[in-house]
CSV table of C-alpha atoms in Angstrom, one decimal:
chain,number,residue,atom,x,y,z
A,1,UNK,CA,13.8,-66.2,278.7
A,2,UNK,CA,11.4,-63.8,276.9
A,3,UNK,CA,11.5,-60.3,275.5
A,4,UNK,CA,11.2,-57.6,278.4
A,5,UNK,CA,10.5,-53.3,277.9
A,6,UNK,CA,13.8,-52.0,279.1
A,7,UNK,CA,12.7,-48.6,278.7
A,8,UNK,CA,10.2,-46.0,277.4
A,9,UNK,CA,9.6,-42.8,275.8
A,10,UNK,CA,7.1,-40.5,273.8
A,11,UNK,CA,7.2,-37.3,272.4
A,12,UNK,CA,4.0,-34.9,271.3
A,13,UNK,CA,3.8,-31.9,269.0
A,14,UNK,CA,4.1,-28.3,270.7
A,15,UNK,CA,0.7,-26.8,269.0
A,16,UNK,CA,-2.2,-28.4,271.2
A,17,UNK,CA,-6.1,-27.8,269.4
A,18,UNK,CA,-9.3,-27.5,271.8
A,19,UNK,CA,-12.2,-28.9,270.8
A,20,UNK,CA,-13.2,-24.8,271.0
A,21,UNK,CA,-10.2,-24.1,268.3
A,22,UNK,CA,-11.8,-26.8,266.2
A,23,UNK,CA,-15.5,-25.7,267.0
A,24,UNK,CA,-14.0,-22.2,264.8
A,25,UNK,CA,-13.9,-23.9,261.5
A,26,UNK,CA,-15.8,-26.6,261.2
A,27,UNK,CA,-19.6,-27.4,262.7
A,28,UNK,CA,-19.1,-29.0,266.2
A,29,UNK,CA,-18.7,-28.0,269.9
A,30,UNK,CA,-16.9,-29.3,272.9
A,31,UNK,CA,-19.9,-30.8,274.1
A,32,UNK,CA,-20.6,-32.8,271.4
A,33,UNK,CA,-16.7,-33.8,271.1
A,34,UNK,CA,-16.8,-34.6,274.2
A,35,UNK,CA,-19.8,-36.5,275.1
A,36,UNK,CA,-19.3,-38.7,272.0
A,37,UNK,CA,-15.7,-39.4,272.3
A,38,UNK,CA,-13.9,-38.5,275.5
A,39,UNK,CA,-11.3,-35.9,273.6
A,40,UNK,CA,-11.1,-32.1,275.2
A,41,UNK,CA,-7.7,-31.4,273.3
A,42,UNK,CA,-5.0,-32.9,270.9
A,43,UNK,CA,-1.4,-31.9,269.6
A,44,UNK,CA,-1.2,-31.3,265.8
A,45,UNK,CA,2.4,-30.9,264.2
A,46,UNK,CA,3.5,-28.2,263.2
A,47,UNK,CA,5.1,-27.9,259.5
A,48,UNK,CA,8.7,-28.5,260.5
A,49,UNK,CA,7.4,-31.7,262.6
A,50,UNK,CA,7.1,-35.0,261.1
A,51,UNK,CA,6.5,-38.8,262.0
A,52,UNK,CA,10.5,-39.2,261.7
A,53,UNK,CA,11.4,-36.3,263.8
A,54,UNK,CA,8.9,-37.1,266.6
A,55,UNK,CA,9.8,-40.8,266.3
A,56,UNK,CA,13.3,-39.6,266.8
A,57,UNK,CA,12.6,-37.8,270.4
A,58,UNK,CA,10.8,-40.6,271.7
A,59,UNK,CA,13.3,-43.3,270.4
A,60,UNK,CA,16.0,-40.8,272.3
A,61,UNK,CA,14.0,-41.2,275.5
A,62,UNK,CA,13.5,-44.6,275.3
A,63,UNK,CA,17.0,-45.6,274.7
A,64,UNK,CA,17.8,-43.0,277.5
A,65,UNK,CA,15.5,-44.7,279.8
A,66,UNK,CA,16.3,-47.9,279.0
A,67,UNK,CA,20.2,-47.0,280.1
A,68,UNK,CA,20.8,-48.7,276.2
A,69,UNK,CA,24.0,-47.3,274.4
A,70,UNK,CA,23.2,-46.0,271.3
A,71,UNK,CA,25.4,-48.3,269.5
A,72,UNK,CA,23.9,-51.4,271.2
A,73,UNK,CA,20.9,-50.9,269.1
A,74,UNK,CA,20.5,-53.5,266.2
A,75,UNK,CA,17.2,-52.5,264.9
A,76,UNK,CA,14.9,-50.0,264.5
A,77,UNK,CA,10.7,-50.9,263.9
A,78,UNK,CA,8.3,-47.9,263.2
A,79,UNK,CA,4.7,-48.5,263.0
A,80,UNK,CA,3.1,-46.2,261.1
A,81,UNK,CA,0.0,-45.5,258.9
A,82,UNK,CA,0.7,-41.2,258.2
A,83,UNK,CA,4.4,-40.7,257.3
A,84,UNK,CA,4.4,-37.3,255.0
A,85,UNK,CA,6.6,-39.8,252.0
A,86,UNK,CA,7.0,-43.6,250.5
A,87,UNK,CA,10.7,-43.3,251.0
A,88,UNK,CA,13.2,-43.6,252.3
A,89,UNK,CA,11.3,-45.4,255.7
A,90,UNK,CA,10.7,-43.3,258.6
A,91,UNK,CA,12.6,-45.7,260.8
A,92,UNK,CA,15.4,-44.9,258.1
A,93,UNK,CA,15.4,-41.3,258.6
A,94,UNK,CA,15.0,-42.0,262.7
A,95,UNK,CA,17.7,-43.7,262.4
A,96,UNK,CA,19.9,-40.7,260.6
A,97,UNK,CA,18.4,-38.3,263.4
A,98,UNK,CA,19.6,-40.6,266.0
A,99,UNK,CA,22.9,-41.4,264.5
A,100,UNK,CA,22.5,-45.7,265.4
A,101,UNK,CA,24.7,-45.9,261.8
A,102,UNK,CA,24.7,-49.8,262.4
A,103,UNK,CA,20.6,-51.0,263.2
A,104,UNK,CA,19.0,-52.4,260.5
A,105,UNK,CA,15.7,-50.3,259.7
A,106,UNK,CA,12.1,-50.8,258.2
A,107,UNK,CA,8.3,-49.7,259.0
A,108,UNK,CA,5.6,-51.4,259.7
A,109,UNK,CA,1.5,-50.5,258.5
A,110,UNK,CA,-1.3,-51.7,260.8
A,111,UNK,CA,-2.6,-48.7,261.3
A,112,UNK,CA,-3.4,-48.2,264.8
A,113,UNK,CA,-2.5,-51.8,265.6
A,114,UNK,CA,0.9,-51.1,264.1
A,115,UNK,CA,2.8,-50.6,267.8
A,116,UNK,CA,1.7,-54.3,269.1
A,117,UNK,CA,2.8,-56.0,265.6
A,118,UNK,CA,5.8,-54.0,265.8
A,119,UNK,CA,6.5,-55.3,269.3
A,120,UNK,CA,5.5,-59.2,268.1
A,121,UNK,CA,8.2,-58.6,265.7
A,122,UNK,CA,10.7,-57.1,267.5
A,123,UNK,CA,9.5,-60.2,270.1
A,124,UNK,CA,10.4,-62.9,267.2
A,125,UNK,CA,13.8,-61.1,266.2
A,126,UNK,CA,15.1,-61.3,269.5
A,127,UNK,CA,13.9,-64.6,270.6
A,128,UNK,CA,15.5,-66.4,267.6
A,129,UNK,CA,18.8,-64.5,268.8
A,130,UNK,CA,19.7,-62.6,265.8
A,131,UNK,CA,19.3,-59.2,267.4
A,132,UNK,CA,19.7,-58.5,271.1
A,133,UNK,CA,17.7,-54.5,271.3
A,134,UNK,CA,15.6,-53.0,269.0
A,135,UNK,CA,13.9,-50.2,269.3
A,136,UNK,CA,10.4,-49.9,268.5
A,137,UNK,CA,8.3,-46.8,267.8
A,138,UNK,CA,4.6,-46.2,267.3
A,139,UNK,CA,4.3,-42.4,265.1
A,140,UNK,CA,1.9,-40.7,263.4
A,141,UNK,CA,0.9,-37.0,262.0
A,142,UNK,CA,-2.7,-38.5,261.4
A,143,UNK,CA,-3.7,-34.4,260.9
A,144,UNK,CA,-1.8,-34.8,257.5
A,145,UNK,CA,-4.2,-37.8,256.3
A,146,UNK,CA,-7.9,-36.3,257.4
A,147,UNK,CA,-10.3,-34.4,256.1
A,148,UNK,CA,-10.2,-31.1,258.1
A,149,UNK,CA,-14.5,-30.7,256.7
A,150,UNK,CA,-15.1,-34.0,257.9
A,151,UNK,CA,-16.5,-33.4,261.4
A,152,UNK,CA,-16.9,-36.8,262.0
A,153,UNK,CA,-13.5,-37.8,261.6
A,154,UNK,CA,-11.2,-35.1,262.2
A,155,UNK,CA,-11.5,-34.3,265.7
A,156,UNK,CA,-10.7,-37.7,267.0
A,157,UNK,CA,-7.4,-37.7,265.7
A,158,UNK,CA,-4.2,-35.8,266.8
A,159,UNK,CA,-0.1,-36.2,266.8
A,160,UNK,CA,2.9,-38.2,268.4
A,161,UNK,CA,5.3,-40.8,268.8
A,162,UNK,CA,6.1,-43.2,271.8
A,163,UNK,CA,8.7,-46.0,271.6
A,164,UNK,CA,10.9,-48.2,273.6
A,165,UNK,CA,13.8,-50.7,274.1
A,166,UNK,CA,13.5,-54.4,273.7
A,167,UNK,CA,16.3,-56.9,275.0
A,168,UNK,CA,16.0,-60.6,275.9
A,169,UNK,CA,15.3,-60.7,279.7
A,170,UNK,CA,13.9,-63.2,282.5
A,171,UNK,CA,10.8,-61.6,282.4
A,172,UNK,CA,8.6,-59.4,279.7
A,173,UNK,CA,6.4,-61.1,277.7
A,174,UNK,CA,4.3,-63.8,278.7
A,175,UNK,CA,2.0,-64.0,275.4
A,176,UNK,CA,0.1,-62.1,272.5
A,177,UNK,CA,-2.4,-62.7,269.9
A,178,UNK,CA,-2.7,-60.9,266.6
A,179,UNK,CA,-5.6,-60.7,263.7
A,180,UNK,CA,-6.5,-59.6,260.6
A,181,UNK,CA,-9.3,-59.6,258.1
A,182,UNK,CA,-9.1,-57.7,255.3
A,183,UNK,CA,-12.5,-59.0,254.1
A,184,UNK,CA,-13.5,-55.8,256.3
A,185,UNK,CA,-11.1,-53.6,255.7
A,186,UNK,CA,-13.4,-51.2,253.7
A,187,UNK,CA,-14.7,-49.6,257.0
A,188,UNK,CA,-11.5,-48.0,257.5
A,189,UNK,CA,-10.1,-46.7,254.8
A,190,UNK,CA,-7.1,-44.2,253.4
A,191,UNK,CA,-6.1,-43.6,250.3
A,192,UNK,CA,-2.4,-41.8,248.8
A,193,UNK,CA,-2.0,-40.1,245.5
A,194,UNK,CA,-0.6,-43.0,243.4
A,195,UNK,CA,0.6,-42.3,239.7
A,196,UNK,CA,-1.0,-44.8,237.3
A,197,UNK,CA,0.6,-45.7,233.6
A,198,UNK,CA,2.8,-42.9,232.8
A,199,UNK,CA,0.6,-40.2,230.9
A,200,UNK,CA,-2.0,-40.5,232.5
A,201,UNK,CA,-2.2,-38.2,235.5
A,202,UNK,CA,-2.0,-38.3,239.2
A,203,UNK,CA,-5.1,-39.8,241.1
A,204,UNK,CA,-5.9,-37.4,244.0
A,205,UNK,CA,-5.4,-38.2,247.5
A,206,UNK,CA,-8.0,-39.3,249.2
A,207,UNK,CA,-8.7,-38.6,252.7
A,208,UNK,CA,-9.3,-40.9,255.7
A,209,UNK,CA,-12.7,-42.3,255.7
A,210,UNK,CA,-14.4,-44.5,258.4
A,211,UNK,CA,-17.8,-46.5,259.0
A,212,UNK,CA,-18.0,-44.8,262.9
A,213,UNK,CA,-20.5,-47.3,263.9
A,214,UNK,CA,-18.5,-50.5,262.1
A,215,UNK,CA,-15.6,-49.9,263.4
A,216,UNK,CA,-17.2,-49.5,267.1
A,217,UNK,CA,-19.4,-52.9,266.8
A,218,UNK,CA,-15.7,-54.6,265.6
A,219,UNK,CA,-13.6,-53.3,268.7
A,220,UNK,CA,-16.2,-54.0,271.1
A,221,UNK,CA,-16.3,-57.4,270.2
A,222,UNK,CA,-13.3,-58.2,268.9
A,223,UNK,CA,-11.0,-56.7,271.8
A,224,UNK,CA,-12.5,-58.8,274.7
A,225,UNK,CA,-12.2,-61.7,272.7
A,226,UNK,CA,-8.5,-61.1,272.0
A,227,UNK,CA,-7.5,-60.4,275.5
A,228,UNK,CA,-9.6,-63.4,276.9
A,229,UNK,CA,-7.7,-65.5,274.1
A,230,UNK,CA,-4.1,-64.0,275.5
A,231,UNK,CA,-5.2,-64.8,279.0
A,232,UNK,CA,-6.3,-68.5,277.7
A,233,UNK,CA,-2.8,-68.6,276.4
A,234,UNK,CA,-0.9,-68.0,279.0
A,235,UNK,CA,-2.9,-69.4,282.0
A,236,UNK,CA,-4.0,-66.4,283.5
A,237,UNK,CA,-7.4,-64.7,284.8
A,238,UNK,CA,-8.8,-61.6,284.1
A,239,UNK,CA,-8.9,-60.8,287.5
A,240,UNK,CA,-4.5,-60.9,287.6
A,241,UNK,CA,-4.3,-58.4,285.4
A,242,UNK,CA,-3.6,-55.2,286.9
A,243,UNK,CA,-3.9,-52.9,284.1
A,244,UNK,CA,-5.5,-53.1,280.6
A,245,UNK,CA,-2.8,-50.3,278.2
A,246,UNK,CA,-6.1,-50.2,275.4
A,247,UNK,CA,-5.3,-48.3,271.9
A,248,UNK,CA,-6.7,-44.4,272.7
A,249,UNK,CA,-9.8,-44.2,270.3
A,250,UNK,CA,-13.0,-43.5,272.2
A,251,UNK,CA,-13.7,-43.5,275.6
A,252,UNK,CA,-17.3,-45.3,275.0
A,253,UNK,CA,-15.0,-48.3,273.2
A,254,UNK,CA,-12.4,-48.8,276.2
A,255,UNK,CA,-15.7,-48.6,279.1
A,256,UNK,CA,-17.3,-51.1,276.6
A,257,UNK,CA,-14.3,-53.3,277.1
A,258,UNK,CA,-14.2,-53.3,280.2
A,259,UNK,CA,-18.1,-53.9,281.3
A,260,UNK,CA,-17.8,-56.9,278.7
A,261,UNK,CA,-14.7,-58.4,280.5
A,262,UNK,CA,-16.4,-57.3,283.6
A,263,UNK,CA,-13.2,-55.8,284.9
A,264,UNK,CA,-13.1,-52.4,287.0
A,265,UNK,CA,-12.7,-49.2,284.7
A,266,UNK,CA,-9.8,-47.7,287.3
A,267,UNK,CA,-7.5,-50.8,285.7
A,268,UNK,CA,-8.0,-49.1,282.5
A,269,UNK,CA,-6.0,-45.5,281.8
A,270,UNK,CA,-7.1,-43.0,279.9
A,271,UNK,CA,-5.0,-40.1,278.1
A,272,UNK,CA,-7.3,-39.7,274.9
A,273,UNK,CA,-8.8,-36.9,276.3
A,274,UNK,CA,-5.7,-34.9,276.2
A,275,UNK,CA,-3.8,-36.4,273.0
A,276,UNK,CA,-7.3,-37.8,270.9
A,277,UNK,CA,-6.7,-41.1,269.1
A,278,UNK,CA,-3.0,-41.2,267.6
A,279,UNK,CA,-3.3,-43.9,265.9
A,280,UNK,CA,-0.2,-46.6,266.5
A,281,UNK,CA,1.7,-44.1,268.7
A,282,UNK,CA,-1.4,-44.4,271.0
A,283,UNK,CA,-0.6,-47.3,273.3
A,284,UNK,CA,3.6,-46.8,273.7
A,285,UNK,CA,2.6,-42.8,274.3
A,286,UNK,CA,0.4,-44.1,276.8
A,287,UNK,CA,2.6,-46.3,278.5
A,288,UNK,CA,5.5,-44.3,278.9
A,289,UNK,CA,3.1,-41.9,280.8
A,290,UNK,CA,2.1,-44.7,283.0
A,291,UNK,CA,5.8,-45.6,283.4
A,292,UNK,CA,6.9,-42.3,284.4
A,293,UNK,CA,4.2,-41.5,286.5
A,294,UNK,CA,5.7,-44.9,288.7
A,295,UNK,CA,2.2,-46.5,287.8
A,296,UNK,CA,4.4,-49.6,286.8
A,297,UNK,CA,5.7,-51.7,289.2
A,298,UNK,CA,7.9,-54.6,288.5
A,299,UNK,CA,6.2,-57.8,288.3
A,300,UNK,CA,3.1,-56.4,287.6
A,301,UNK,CA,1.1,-57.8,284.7
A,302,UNK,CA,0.1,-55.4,282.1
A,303,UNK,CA,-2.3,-56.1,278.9
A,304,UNK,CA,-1.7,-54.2,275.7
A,305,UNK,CA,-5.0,-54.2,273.5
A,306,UNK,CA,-5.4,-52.4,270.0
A,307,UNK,CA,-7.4,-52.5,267.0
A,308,UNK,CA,-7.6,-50.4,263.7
A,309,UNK,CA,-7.8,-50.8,259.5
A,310,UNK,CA,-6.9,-53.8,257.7
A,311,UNK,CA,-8.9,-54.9,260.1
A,312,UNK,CA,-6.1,-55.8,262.6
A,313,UNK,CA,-5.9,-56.4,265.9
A,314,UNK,CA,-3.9,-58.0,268.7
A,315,UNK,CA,-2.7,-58.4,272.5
A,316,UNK,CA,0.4,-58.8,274.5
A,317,UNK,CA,0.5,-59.9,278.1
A,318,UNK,CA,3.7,-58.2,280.0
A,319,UNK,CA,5.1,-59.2,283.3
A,320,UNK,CA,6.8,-55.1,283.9
C-alpha cells in the first residue's frame, strides 16, 4: 500500500496582468517578458483575496473531486512562502472557510518546493496510519512579497492555490527525494518586518530578492539529478515516465531539464505562460489542469520536480 491523489483542485485570482499592463509602470515589454521567461499573463489578487481564501476554493474542489466527505478529512497541509500574517496558519483559517472543525492544521515553508514536502509529509502521516486523508494545498499571493520596481523579479511571479486529497491506496506513490542546503540560501531571499527588543522600532520589510542567474545554474543541475535519483530509487527509466509535472518558473529552466535528461519536451506541460511562476501552488495548479483536461490516465506514471529558496528541492514518482 502507498499514498495515492484521490483528487485535485486549484483556484486563481479573477484580475489577470499582461505583460502589456506591466510594460505601463515599470521598464519592460512583452517581448522581453517573454523571450526571457515564457510568461504572457498572470492573475494577481485582488485586496479581498488571500493565500487562505484561494487555498479554500481549491481545497473545496479537491475534496469535491476526490468524492471525500468533508468530515473524513483529518488534516490539512498548506505550503506556503507569501501568507499576508504569522498567525493564526493559513491552513487554520482554510480550515474555518471549509468548516473540517475536526483536521488537525499547520503550514509548511519551502518556498516553491513547499507543495512536494507537503505531499512527503502528508505521504509519512498516512503510511504510519495515524491519519487516513489529508488535504494538501500549495498557495501563494507572491504579488504581496515583490518589489513592483524590480523588473527583474516582479513579472515572473503571479497568484493561486491548487490542492488535493491523499488516502492510503494500492497505488500512488512509488518514490521521492527531497534536498536542502541552506549554505546557498542567500540567492533567494525574502525578508518580513520583524520587531527587535521592544523600543527599538520595526525593521522594514524587505522585498523578494533573487541571484537570476544562481538560481538558474542550481535548477538546471540540480533537478535532473533529483529525478534520475527518484528513478534509481524506484527501478525505473526515464524513458517510462510519461510526464514530467516541473515547478512553473521559466520556460528556458523546464527545456533545460529536459535536453539534460534527454527526454522529449511534449512529456513536459507548460501553464507558466498563463499563470507566471506561483511559487508552491505551481505544480498542484498545474496538475489539476492536466487532470481535468483527462491528460491523466490511470496507471500512468507521473514525475513531480520542484526547486526554490532554502535551497530546496525534491521529486515524487506517481503511478495516477
Amino acid at each position: 500500500m502507498t499514498t495515492r491523489i484521490l483528487g485535485t483542485g486549484s483556484a486563481l485570482p479573477k484580475t489577470t496582468w499582461t505583460n502589456d499592463d506591466l510594460s505601463a509602470f515599470i521598464d519592460t515589454s512583452d517581448e522581453w517578458i517573454r523571450t526571457r521567461t515564457g510568461i504572457i499573463r498572470r492573475q494577481i489578487a485582488a485586496r479581498e483575496e488571500s493565500a487562505a481564501s484561494l487555498g479554500a476554493e481549491a481545497g473545496r474542489k479537491a475534496i469535491e473531486n476526490s468524492g471525500t466527505a468533508l468530515e473524513e478529512i483529518e488534516m490539512i497541509l498548506a505550503a506556503t512562502c507569501s501568507d499576508e500574517g504569522y498567525f493564526p496558519s493559513a491552513a487554520c483559517r482554510i480550515q474555518a472557510e471549509l468548516g473540517v472543525r475536526g483536521a488537525v492544521c499547520m503550514d509548511i515553508n519551502a518556498a516553491c518546493s513547499g507543495f512536494l514536502f507537503a505531499l512527503h509529509t502528508a505521504h509519512a502521516y498516512v503510511q504510519s496510519g495515524i491519519y487516513q486523508k489529508i488535504l494538501v494545498i500549495g498557495t501563494e499571493t507572491m504579488s504581496r512579497v515583490i518589489d513592483w520596481k524590480d523588473r527583474s523579479t516582479c513579472v515572473l511571479f503571479g497568484d493561486g492555490a491548487g490542492a488535493c486529497v491523499v488516502g492510503k491506496d494500492e497505488k500512488g506513490i512509488l518514490g521521492f527525494s527531497q534536498y536542502s542546503d541552506g549554505s546557498r540560501g542567500s540567492v533567494l531571499t525574502g525578508t518580513a518586518a520583524t520587531l527587535a527588543t521592544p523600543g527599538d522600532g520595526a525593521h522594514p520589510a524587505g522585498a523578494l530578492f533573487m541571484d537570476g542567474q544562481a538560481v538558474f545554474r542550481f535548477a538546471v543541475k540540480t533537478v535532473p539529478e533529483c529525478i534520475q535519483d527518484t528513478l534509481e530509487k524506484t527501478g525505473k527509466n526515464i524513458h517510462e515516465i510519461d510526464l514530467f509535472v516541473l515547478h512553473q518558473a521559466n520556460s528556458r529552466i523546464i527545456h533545460s531539464v529536459a535536453k539534460r535528461l534527454g527526454a522529449p519536451e511534449e512529456k513536459f506541460p507548460i501553464n507558466l505562460n498563463e499563470h507566471g511562476n506561483t511559487s508552491a501552488a505551481s505544480i498542484p495548479i498545474l496538475l489539476d489542469e492536466l487532470n481535468r483536461e483527462g491528460r491523466l490516465e490511470r496507471g500512468s506514471l507521473i514525475m513531480l520536480a520542484g526547486f526554490g529558496a532554502g535551497l530546496t528541492w525534491g521529486t515524487a514518482l506517481l503511478e495516477w
